[in-house]
PDB file of C-alpha atoms in Angstrom:
ATOM      1  CA  MET A   1      -1.330 -12.173  -5.508  1.00 89.00           C
ATOM      2  CA  LYS A   2      -0.090 -14.493  -8.597  1.00 91.00           C
ATOM      3  CA  ASN A   3      -3.602 -15.443  -9.413  1.00 90.00           C
ATOM      4  CA  GLY A   4      -4.767 -12.066  -9.388  1.00 92.00           C
ATOM      5  CA  ALA A   5      -2.075 -10.838 -11.270  1.00 95.00           C
ATOM      6  CA  GLU A   6      -2.526 -13.497 -13.985  1.00 96.00           C
ATOM      7  CA  GLN A   7      -6.184 -13.096 -14.199  1.00 95.00           C
ATOM      8  CA  ALA A   8      -5.798  -9.164 -14.909  1.00 97.00           C
ATOM      9  CA  GLY A   9      -3.137 -10.224 -17.327  1.00 97.00           C
ATOM     10  CA  GLU A  10      -5.746 -12.341 -19.511  1.00 97.00           C
ATOM     11  CA  GLU A  11      -8.343  -9.818 -19.148  1.00 98.00           C
ATOM     12  CA  PHE A  12      -6.267  -7.100 -20.337  1.00 97.00           C
ATOM     13  CA  GLY A  13      -4.029  -9.071 -22.766  1.00 97.00           C
ATOM     14  CA  VAL A  14      -0.534  -8.312 -21.052  1.00 98.00           C
ATOM     15  CA  ARG A  15       2.063 -10.999 -20.408  1.00 97.00           C
ATOM     16  CA  ILE A  16       3.137 -11.178 -16.491  1.00 96.00           C
ATOM     17  CA  THR A  17       6.084 -12.783 -15.127  1.00 95.00           C
ATOM     18  CA  PHE A  18       5.995 -13.069 -11.517  1.00 94.00           C
ATOM     19  CA  GLU A  19       8.821 -13.637  -9.133  1.00 92.00           C
ATOM     20  CA  GLY A  20      10.261 -13.022  -5.867  1.00 93.00           C
ATOM     21  CA  PRO A  21      12.996 -14.518  -3.253  1.00 93.00           C
ATOM     22  CA  GLU A  22      11.948 -17.302  -1.198  1.00 89.00           C
ATOM     23  CA  THR A  23      11.943 -15.455   2.323  1.00 84.00           C
ATOM     24  CA  GLU A  24      11.464 -11.914   3.236  1.00 80.00           C
ATOM     25  CA  THR A  25      15.106 -11.404   4.359  1.00 84.00           C
ATOM     26  CA  GLN A  26      16.564 -11.927   1.144  1.00 93.00           C
ATOM     27  CA  VAL A  27      16.901  -8.461  -0.096  1.00 93.00           C
ATOM     28  CA  ASP A  28      20.092  -8.944  -2.250  1.00 96.00           C
ATOM     29  CA  LYS A  29      18.168 -11.558  -4.112  1.00 97.00           C
ATOM     30  CA  GLN A  30      15.030  -9.145  -4.693  1.00 96.00           C
ATOM     31  CA  ILE A  31      17.450  -6.913  -5.834  1.00 96.00           C
ATOM     32  CA  GLU A  32      19.035  -9.106  -8.132  1.00 97.00           C
ATOM     33  CA  MET A  33      15.682 -10.169  -9.466  1.00 97.00           C
ATOM     34  CA  LEU A  34      14.782  -6.625 -10.024  1.00 96.00           C
ATOM     35  CA  GLN A  35      17.805  -5.701 -12.036  1.00 96.00           C
ATOM     36  CA  ALA A  36      17.080  -8.665 -14.298  1.00 96.00           C
ATOM     37  CA  ALA A  37      13.530  -7.728 -14.717  1.00 96.00           C
ATOM     38  CA  LEU A  38      14.599  -4.138 -15.714  1.00 96.00           C
ATOM     39  CA  ASP A  39      17.215  -5.416 -17.962  1.00 96.00           C
ATOM     40  CA  LYS A  40      14.402  -7.254 -19.961  1.00 96.00           C
ATOM     41  CA  LYS A  41      13.116  -3.508 -20.525  1.00 96.00           C
ATOM     42  CA  PRO A  42       9.397  -4.477 -19.563  1.00 97.00           C
ATOM     43  CA  SER A  43       6.522  -2.021 -20.472  1.00 98.00           C
ATOM     44  CA  ALA A  44       5.764  -1.512 -16.610  1.00 98.00           C
ATOM     45  CA  ILE A  45       6.840  -3.179 -13.397  1.00 97.00           C
ATOM     46  CA  GLY A  46       5.152  -4.101 -10.086  1.00 97.00           C
ATOM     47  CA  PHE A  47       7.341  -4.125  -7.255  1.00 96.00           C
ATOM     48  CA  ALA A  48       6.591  -4.945  -3.208  1.00 94.00           C
ATOM     49  CA  ALA A  49       9.932  -3.778  -1.603  1.00 92.00           C
ATOM     50  CA  LEU A  50      11.693  -5.809   1.141  1.00 91.00           C
ATOM     51  CA  ASP A  51      14.290  -2.634   1.514  1.00 89.00           C
ATOM     52  CA  SER A  52      13.011   0.478  -0.018  1.00 85.00           C
ATOM     53  CA  GLN A  53      16.408   2.326   0.420  1.00 89.00           C
ATOM     54  CA  ALA A  54      18.292  -0.432  -1.336  1.00 91.00           C
ATOM     55  CA  ALA A  55      15.824  -0.593  -4.210  1.00 93.00           C
ATOM     56  CA  LEU A  56      15.764   3.075  -5.071  1.00 94.00           C
ATOM     57  CA  PRO A  57      18.635   3.250  -7.551  1.00 95.00           C
ATOM     58  CA  TYR A  58      16.962   0.594  -9.474  1.00 95.00           C
ATOM     59  CA  LEU A  59      13.637   2.106  -9.256  1.00 96.00           C
ATOM     60  CA  LYS A  60      15.063   5.286 -10.359  1.00 96.00           C
ATOM     61  CA  ARG A  61      16.781   3.496 -13.629  1.00 96.00           C
ATOM     62  CA  ALA A  62      13.012   2.283 -14.380  1.00 96.00           C
ATOM     63  CA  GLN A  63      11.797   5.909 -13.947  1.00 96.00           C
ATOM     64  CA  ASP A  64      14.556   7.406 -16.206  1.00 96.00           C
ATOM     65  CA  ALA A  65      13.665   4.826 -19.067  1.00 97.00           C
ATOM     66  CA  ASN A  66      10.053   5.840 -18.705  1.00 97.00           C
ATOM     67  CA  ILE A  67       8.956   2.354 -17.389  1.00 97.00           C
ATOM     68  CA  PRO A  68       6.017   3.048 -14.949  1.00 97.00           C
ATOM     69  CA  VAL A  69       6.510   1.371 -11.514  1.00 97.00           C
ATOM     70  CA  ILE A  70       3.665   0.345  -9.643  1.00 97.00           C
ATOM     71  CA  ALA A  71       4.106  -0.373  -5.865  1.00 95.00           C
ATOM     72  CA  PHE A  72       2.140  -3.347  -4.297  1.00 94.00           C
ATOM     73  CA  ASP A  73       1.676  -4.769  -0.768  1.00 87.00           C
ATOM     74  CA  SER A  74       5.029  -3.775   0.821  1.00 79.00           C
ATOM     75  CA  GLY A  75       5.169  -0.781  -1.310  1.00 77.00           C
ATOM     76  CA  VAL A  76       7.998   1.608  -1.961  1.00 83.00           C
ATOM     77  CA  GLU A  77       9.004   4.855   0.094  1.00 81.00           C
ATOM     78  CA  GLY A  78       9.285   7.822  -2.419  1.00 83.00           C
ATOM     79  CA  ASP A  79       7.623   9.425  -5.175  1.00 90.00           C
ATOM     80  CA  ILE A  80       8.904   6.859  -8.063  1.00 94.00           C
ATOM     81  CA  PRO A  81       5.780   4.578  -8.201  1.00 95.00           C
ATOM     82  CA  VAL A  82       2.814   5.864 -10.115  1.00 96.00           C
ATOM     83  CA  THR A  83       0.321   4.018  -7.182  1.00 96.00           C
ATOM     84  CA  THR A  84       0.618   1.753  -4.638  1.00 95.00           C
ATOM     85  CA  ALA A  85      -1.881  -1.337  -4.347  1.00 95.00           C
ATOM     86  CA  SER A  86      -2.154  -2.402  -0.932  1.00 91.00           C
ATOM     87  CA  THR A  87      -3.694  -2.950   2.416  1.00 91.00           C
ATOM     88  CA  ASP A  88      -4.233   0.110   4.601  1.00 94.00           C
ATOM     89  CA  ASN A  89      -1.755  -1.958   7.014  1.00 94.00           C
ATOM     90  CA  ILE A  90      -2.359   1.066   9.848  1.00 96.00           C
ATOM     91  CA  ALA A  91      -5.948   0.642   9.991  1.00 96.00           C
ATOM     92  CA  ALA A  92      -5.726  -3.361   9.569  1.00 97.00           C
ATOM     93  CA  SER A  93      -3.239  -3.511  12.750  1.00 98.00           C
ATOM     94  CA  ALA A  94      -5.470  -1.173  14.452  1.00 98.00           C
ATOM     95  CA  MET A  95      -8.197  -3.603  14.460  1.00 98.00           C
ATOM     96  CA  ALA A  96      -6.015  -6.231  15.378  1.00 98.00           C
ATOM     97  CA  ALA A  97      -5.525  -3.960  18.366  1.00 98.00           C
ATOM     98  CA  ASP A  98      -8.948  -3.799  19.136  1.00 98.00           C
ATOM     99  CA  LYS A  99      -9.460  -7.228  19.011  1.00 98.00           C
ATOM    100  CA  MET A 100      -6.768  -7.983  21.075  1.00 98.00           C
ATOM    101  CA  ALA A 101      -7.897  -5.505  23.834  1.00 98.00           C
ATOM    102  CA  GLU A 102     -11.602  -7.163  23.642  1.00 98.00           C
ATOM    103  CA  LEU A 103      -9.976 -10.507  24.102  1.00 98.00           C
ATOM    104  CA  ILE A 104      -7.850  -9.706  27.260  1.00 98.00           C
ATOM    105  CA  GLY A 105     -10.433  -7.544  29.085  1.00 98.00           C
ATOM    106  CA  ASN A 106      -8.803  -4.104  28.093  1.00 98.00           C
ATOM    107  CA  GLU A 107      -5.962  -4.569  30.547  1.00 98.00           C
ATOM    108  CA  GLY A 108      -2.745  -6.124  31.159  1.00 98.00           C
ATOM    109  CA  LYS A 109       0.675  -6.848  29.477  1.00 98.00           C
ATOM    110  CA  ILE A 110       1.265  -7.793  25.669  1.00 98.00           C
ATOM    111  CA  ALA A 111       4.030  -8.121  23.463  1.00 98.00           C
ATOM    112  CA  MET A 112       4.726  -7.774  19.758  1.00 98.00           C
ATOM    113  CA  VAL A 113       6.713 -10.054  17.095  1.00 98.00           C
ATOM    114  CA  VAL A 114       7.108  -7.964  13.875  1.00 98.00           C
ATOM    115  CA  HIS A 115       8.604  -9.220  10.900  1.00 95.00           C
ATOM    116  CA  ASP A 116      11.054  -6.178  10.069  1.00 92.00           C
ATOM    117  CA  GLN A 117      11.809  -2.489  10.243  1.00 90.00           C
ATOM    118  CA  THR A 118      12.811  -1.778   6.856  1.00 83.00           C
ATOM    119  CA  SER A 119       9.465  -2.397   4.786  1.00 85.00           C
ATOM    120  CA  VAL A 120       6.651  -0.385   4.945  1.00 84.00           C
ATOM    121  CA  THR A 121       4.300  -3.174   5.693  1.00 90.00           C
ATOM    122  CA  GLY A 122       6.807  -4.035   8.893  1.00 93.00           C
ATOM    123  CA  SER A 123       6.637  -0.234  10.160  1.00 94.00           C
ATOM    124  CA  ASN A 124       2.845   0.262   9.363  1.00 94.00           C
ATOM    125  CA  ARG A 125       1.575  -2.618  11.194  1.00 96.00           C
ATOM    126  CA  ARG A 126       4.046  -2.213  14.448  1.00 98.00           C
ATOM    127  CA  ASP A 127       2.600   1.358  14.334  1.00 98.00           C
ATOM    128  CA  GLY A 128      -0.899   0.802  13.659  1.00 98.00           C
ATOM    129  CA  PHE A 129      -1.014  -1.894  16.399  1.00 98.00           C
ATOM    130  CA  LYS A 130       1.119   0.055  19.116  1.00 98.00           C
ATOM    131  CA  ASN A 131      -0.588   3.778  18.474  1.00 98.00           C
ATOM    132  CA  GLN A 132      -4.132   2.053  18.749  1.00 98.00           C
ATOM    133  CA  ILE A 133      -3.276   0.401  21.924  1.00 98.00           C
ATOM    134  CA  GLU A 134      -1.358   3.603  23.581  1.00 98.00           C
ATOM    135  CA  GLU A 135      -4.351   5.921  22.531  1.00 98.00           C
ATOM    136  CA  LYS A 136      -7.295   3.829  23.400  1.00 98.00           C
ATOM    137  CA  TYR A 137      -6.268   1.419  26.122  1.00 98.00           C
ATOM    138  CA  PRO A 138      -4.567   3.263  29.166  1.00 98.00           C
ATOM    139  CA  ASP A 139      -4.643  -0.073  31.044  1.00 98.00           C
ATOM    140  CA  ILE A 140      -2.960  -2.350  28.267  1.00 98.00           C
ATOM    141  CA  GLU A 141       1.100  -2.189  28.214  1.00 98.00           C
ATOM    142  CA  ILE A 142       3.167  -3.227  25.665  1.00 98.00           C
ATOM    143  CA  VAL A 143       6.076  -4.471  27.235  1.00 98.00           C
ATOM    144  CA  ASP A 144       8.323  -5.774  24.341  1.00 98.00           C
ATOM    145  CA  ILE A 145       8.667  -5.369  20.600  1.00 98.00           C
ATOM    146  CA  GLN A 146      10.846  -7.719  18.819  1.00 98.00           C
ATOM    147  CA  TYR A 147      12.026  -8.354  15.060  1.00 98.00           C
ATOM    148  CA  GLY A 148      11.840 -11.955  13.555  1.00 96.00           C
ATOM    149  CA  GLY A 149      12.541 -11.640   9.957  1.00 93.00           C
ATOM    150  CA  GLY A 150       9.218 -13.064   9.344  1.00 93.00           C
ATOM    151  CA  ASP A 151      11.120 -16.472  10.364  1.00 94.00           C
ATOM    152  CA  HIS A 152       8.810 -18.731  12.308  1.00 94.00           C
ATOM    153  CA  LEU A 153      11.857 -20.189  14.223  1.00 97.00           C
ATOM    154  CA  LYS A 154      13.406 -17.074  15.160  1.00 97.00           C
ATOM    155  CA  SER A 155       9.862 -15.952  15.920  1.00 98.00           C
ATOM    156  CA  THR A 156       9.582 -18.682  18.332  1.00 98.00           C
ATOM    157  CA  ASP A 157      12.688 -17.993  20.432  1.00 98.00           C
ATOM    158  CA  LEU A 158      11.914 -14.241  20.450  1.00 98.00           C
ATOM    159  CA  ALA A 159       8.277 -14.880  21.771  1.00 98.00           C
ATOM    160  CA  LYS A 160       9.704 -17.577  24.434  1.00 98.00           C
ATOM    161  CA  ALA A 161      12.084 -15.121  25.731  1.00 98.00           C
ATOM    162  CA  MET A 162       9.241 -12.625  25.968  1.00 98.00           C
ATOM    163  CA  MET A 163       7.117 -15.169  28.139  1.00 98.00           C
ATOM    164  CA  GLN A 164       9.988 -15.919  30.402  1.00 98.00           C
ATOM    165  CA  ALA A 165      10.866 -12.156  30.691  1.00 98.00           C
ATOM    166  CA  HIS A 166       7.117 -11.627  31.506  1.00 98.00           C
ATOM    167  CA  PRO A 167       5.422 -14.439  33.065  1.00 97.00           C
ATOM    168  CA  ASP A 168       1.779 -12.414  33.361  1.00 97.00           C
ATOM    169  CA  LEU A 169       1.996 -11.911  29.808  1.00 98.00           C
ATOM    170  CA  LYS A 170      -1.676 -11.891  28.430  1.00 98.00           C
ATOM    171  CA  GLY A 171      -1.576 -11.560  24.616  1.00 98.00           C
ATOM    172  CA  ILE A 172       1.208 -11.338  21.642  1.00 98.00           C
ATOM    173  CA  PHE A 173       0.493  -9.841  18.233  1.00 98.00           C
ATOM    174  CA  GLY A 174       2.250 -11.331  15.034  1.00 98.00           C
ATOM    175  CA  ALA A 175       2.725  -8.810  12.361  1.00 98.00           C
ATOM    176  CA  ASN A 176       3.004 -11.541   9.649  1.00 96.00           C
ATOM    177  CA  GLU A 177       2.387 -15.052   8.855  1.00 95.00           C
ATOM    178  CA  GLY A 178       5.944 -16.316  10.070  1.00 96.00           C
ATOM    179  CA  SER A 179       5.649 -14.135  13.179  1.00 97.00           C
ATOM    180  CA  ALA A 180       2.429 -15.423  14.149  1.00 98.00           C
ATOM    181  CA  VAL A 181       3.120 -18.947  13.293  1.00 98.00           C
ATOM    182  CA  GLY A 182       6.084 -18.683  15.464  1.00 98.00           C
ATOM    183  CA  ILE A 183       4.215 -17.349  18.532  1.00 98.00           C
ATOM    184  CA  VAL A 184       1.823 -20.260  18.351  1.00 98.00           C
ATOM    185  CA  ASN A 185       4.774 -22.531  18.199  1.00 98.00           C
ATOM    186  CA  ALA A 186       6.251 -20.902  21.410  1.00 98.00           C
ATOM    187  CA  VAL A 187       3.017 -20.911  23.453  1.00 98.00           C
ATOM    188  CA  ALA A 188       2.846 -24.600  22.926  1.00 98.00           C
ATOM    189  CA  GLU A 189       6.433 -25.210  23.800  1.00 98.00           C
ATOM    190  CA  MET A 190       5.941 -23.116  26.968  1.00 97.00           C
ATOM    191  CA  LYS A 191       2.855 -24.954  27.916  1.00 97.00           C
ATOM    192  CA  LYS A 192       0.956 -21.658  27.895  1.00 97.00           C
ATOM    193  CA  ALA A 193      -1.989 -22.586  25.778  1.00 95.00           C
ATOM    194  CA  GLY A 194      -5.247 -20.873  27.051  1.00 94.00           C
ATOM    195  CA  GLN A 195      -3.042 -18.406  28.972  1.00 96.00           C
ATOM    196  CA  ILE A 196      -1.771 -16.271  26.046  1.00 98.00           C
ATOM    197  CA  VAL A 197      -4.004 -14.750  23.494  1.00 98.00           C
ATOM    198  CA  VAL A 198      -2.189 -15.057  19.938  1.00 98.00           C
ATOM    199  CA  ILE A 199      -3.445 -12.553  17.181  1.00 98.00           C
ATOM    200  CA  GLY A 200      -1.958 -13.085  13.549  1.00 98.00           C
ATOM    201  CA  PHE A 201      -1.769 -11.144  10.350  1.00 97.00           C
ATOM    202  CA  ASP A 202      -1.902 -12.636   6.822  1.00 93.00           C
ATOM    203  CA  SER A 203      -3.169 -16.413   6.196  1.00 90.00           C
ATOM    204  CA  GLY A 204      -1.678 -19.589   5.025  1.00 87.00           C
ATOM    205  CA  LYS A 205      -2.258 -23.202   6.150  1.00 93.00           C
ATOM    206  CA  GLN A 206      -0.514 -23.184   9.517  1.00 95.00           C
ATOM    207  CA  GLN A 207      -2.522 -19.998  10.698  1.00 95.00           C
ATOM    208  CA  ILE A 208      -5.614 -21.360   9.181  1.00 96.00           C
ATOM    209  CA  ASP A 209      -4.744 -24.595  11.348  1.00 96.00           C
ATOM    210  CA  ALA A 210      -4.119 -22.802  14.321  1.00 97.00           C
ATOM    211  CA  ILE A 211      -7.134 -20.681  14.368  1.00 97.00           C
ATOM    212  CA  LYS A 212      -9.319 -23.646  13.611  1.00 96.00           C
ATOM    213  CA  SER A 213      -7.652 -25.612  16.573  1.00 97.00           C
ATOM    214  CA  GLY A 214      -8.193 -22.478  18.822  1.00 97.00           C
ATOM    215  CA  ALA A 215      -4.394 -21.858  19.359  1.00 98.00           C
ATOM    216  CA  MET A 216      -4.765 -18.300  17.814  1.00 98.00           C
ATOM    217  CA  ALA A 217      -7.766 -16.248  18.605  1.00 98.00           C
ATOM    218  CA  GLY A 218      -8.087 -14.863  14.931  1.00 98.00           C
ATOM    219  CA  ALA A 219      -5.941 -12.927  12.368  1.00 98.00           C
ATOM    220  CA  ILE A 220      -6.273 -10.156   9.686  1.00 97.00           C
ATOM    221  CA  THR A 221      -5.895 -11.312   6.260  1.00 96.00           C
ATOM    222  CA  GLN A 222      -5.252  -9.201   3.124  1.00 91.00           C
ATOM    223  CA  ASN A 223      -6.961  -9.578   0.019  1.00 92.00           C
ATOM    224  CA  PRO A 224      -4.006 -11.032  -1.922  1.00 88.00           C
ATOM    225  CA  VAL A 225      -5.881 -11.767  -5.179  1.00 89.00           C
ATOM    226  CA  GLY A 226      -6.929  -8.055  -5.177  1.00 92.00           C
ATOM    227  CA  ILE A 227      -3.639  -6.716  -4.776  1.00 94.00           C
ATOM    228  CA  GLY A 228      -2.251  -8.610  -7.694  1.00 95.00           C
ATOM    229  CA  TYR A 229      -5.256  -7.895  -9.955  1.00 96.00           C
ATOM    230  CA  GLU A 230      -5.058  -4.025  -9.091  1.00 97.00           C
ATOM    231  CA  THR A 231      -1.493  -3.908  -9.672  1.00 97.00           C
ATOM    232  CA  VAL A 232      -1.636  -5.121 -13.110  1.00 98.00           C
ATOM    233  CA  LYS A 233      -4.991  -3.168 -13.888  1.00 98.00           C
ATOM    234  CA  ALA A 234      -2.890  -0.227 -12.720  1.00 98.00           C
ATOM    235  CA  ALA A 235       0.161  -1.044 -14.989  1.00 98.00           C
ATOM    236  CA  VAL A 236      -1.817  -1.509 -18.070  1.00 98.00           C
ATOM    237  CA  ALA A 237      -3.317   2.176 -17.319  1.00 98.00           C
ATOM    238  CA  ALA A 238       0.153   3.570 -16.868  1.00 97.00           C
ATOM    239  CA  ILE A 239       1.572   2.072 -19.917  1.00 97.00           C
ATOM    240  CA  LYS A 240      -1.478   3.833 -21.834  1.00 97.00           C
ATOM    241  CA  GLY A 241      -0.974   7.005 -20.032  1.00 96.00           C
ATOM    242  CA  GLU A 242      -4.470   6.841 -18.204  1.00 97.00           C
ATOM    243  CA  PRO A 243      -4.618   8.497 -14.761  1.00 95.00           C
ATOM    244  CA  VAL A 244      -4.101   6.412 -11.903  1.00 96.00           C
ATOM    245  CA  GLU A 245      -5.325   6.964  -8.322  1.00 95.00           C
ATOM    246  CA  PRO A 246      -2.055   7.382  -6.218  1.00 93.00           C
ATOM    247  CA  GLN A 247      -3.006   4.723  -3.546  1.00 93.00           C
ATOM    248  CA  ILE A 248      -5.417   1.660  -4.352  1.00 95.00           C
ATOM    249  CA  ASP A 249      -6.857   0.103  -1.300  1.00 93.00           C
ATOM    250  CA  THR A 250      -7.166  -3.364  -1.472  1.00 93.00           C
ATOM    251  CA  GLY A 251      -9.348  -3.902   2.164  1.00 92.00           C
ATOM    252  CA  PHE A 252      -8.536  -6.209   4.837  1.00 95.00           C
ATOM    253  CA  TYR A 253     -10.901  -8.871   6.943  1.00 96.00           C
ATOM    254  CA  TRP A 254     -10.713  -9.966  10.298  1.00 97.00           C
ATOM    255  CA  TYR A 255     -11.292 -14.051  10.541  1.00 97.00           C
ATOM    256  CA  ASP A 256     -11.848 -16.305  13.666  1.00 98.00           C
ATOM    257  CA  GLN A 257     -13.471 -19.632  14.148  1.00 97.00           C
ATOM    258  CA  SER A 258     -16.707 -18.094  13.587  1.00 97.00           C
ATOM    259  CA  ASN A 259     -16.318 -16.921   9.888  1.00 97.00           C
ATOM    260  CA  ILE A 260     -13.236 -18.643   8.663  1.00 96.00           C
ATOM    261  CA  ASP A 261     -15.648 -20.944   6.639  1.00 95.00           C
ATOM    262  CA  SER A 262     -17.487 -18.311   5.161  1.00 95.00           C
ATOM    263  CA  GLU A 263     -17.366 -17.585   1.501  1.00 92.00           C
ATOM    264  CA  GLU A 264     -15.834 -14.003   2.046  1.00 89.00           C
ATOM    265  CA  ILE A 265     -13.024 -15.241   3.943  1.00 94.00           C
ATOM    266  CA  GLN A 266     -12.342 -18.265   1.917  1.00 91.00           C
ATOM    267  CA  ALA A 267     -11.920 -16.062  -1.102  1.00 86.00           C
ATOM    268  CA  VAL A 268      -8.944 -14.181   0.724  1.00 88.00           C
ATOM    269  CA  ILE A 269      -6.949 -16.522   2.610  1.00 87.00           C
ATOM    270  CA  TYR A 270      -4.376 -18.779   1.125  1.00 71.00           C
ATOM    271  CA  GLU A 271      -3.702 -22.332   1.898  1.00 61.00           C
TER     272      GLU A 271
END
């Protein structure tokens, strides 16, 4: 995202600062960063909320000061953002559900490890996957949904508990990188390799390695460069008072062993 944002910054002649907390659970730290950014009176602000509700008073401050807010990735609930540049997480997770169904033979028990219930990405990826399974695959049962904060250690513990509670589990979906890596580790620790289909979301070195080794069947990746680029492009348009589409769909891709080395996928995964 940073690369995409800087690329657009150069192209449109604007100065970008890019910052965020170390983990997706540090809501307070993100709010402090948002407050500090607003104190600098920027021409526009791009924001990916870890907790939409917690951020609202500060985003209202931006709105009152006529600073356009561009939501990106996890987005922001409410009508303050001029636009949202993001993946259609519901459609993307529905694709993950279709892949899961195909790989387990359209029947059996599966589970989900999701990063959180407070971000738009968390709830949309959960609902996109869950609804697709429930509507299209009557012989597949989702036996458990747990939330690991995107932390791979916590997600490992949750996935191990799921496998112990449901010895006949056939697959687990991890709704972001930390969740998916945690599941892969849990499958290895429980010596269930080859017995449980693991599908992830996002990319990053550990997930890429897991797909290459066969420990993970495949994953959905966003187009992070595109998200960063479109966020800055929309911010520049908003500063100039030009019209901006209310939703900018930045796309997504399924990748597995068969296409991971293709140019199209190499351009959107990050290591």
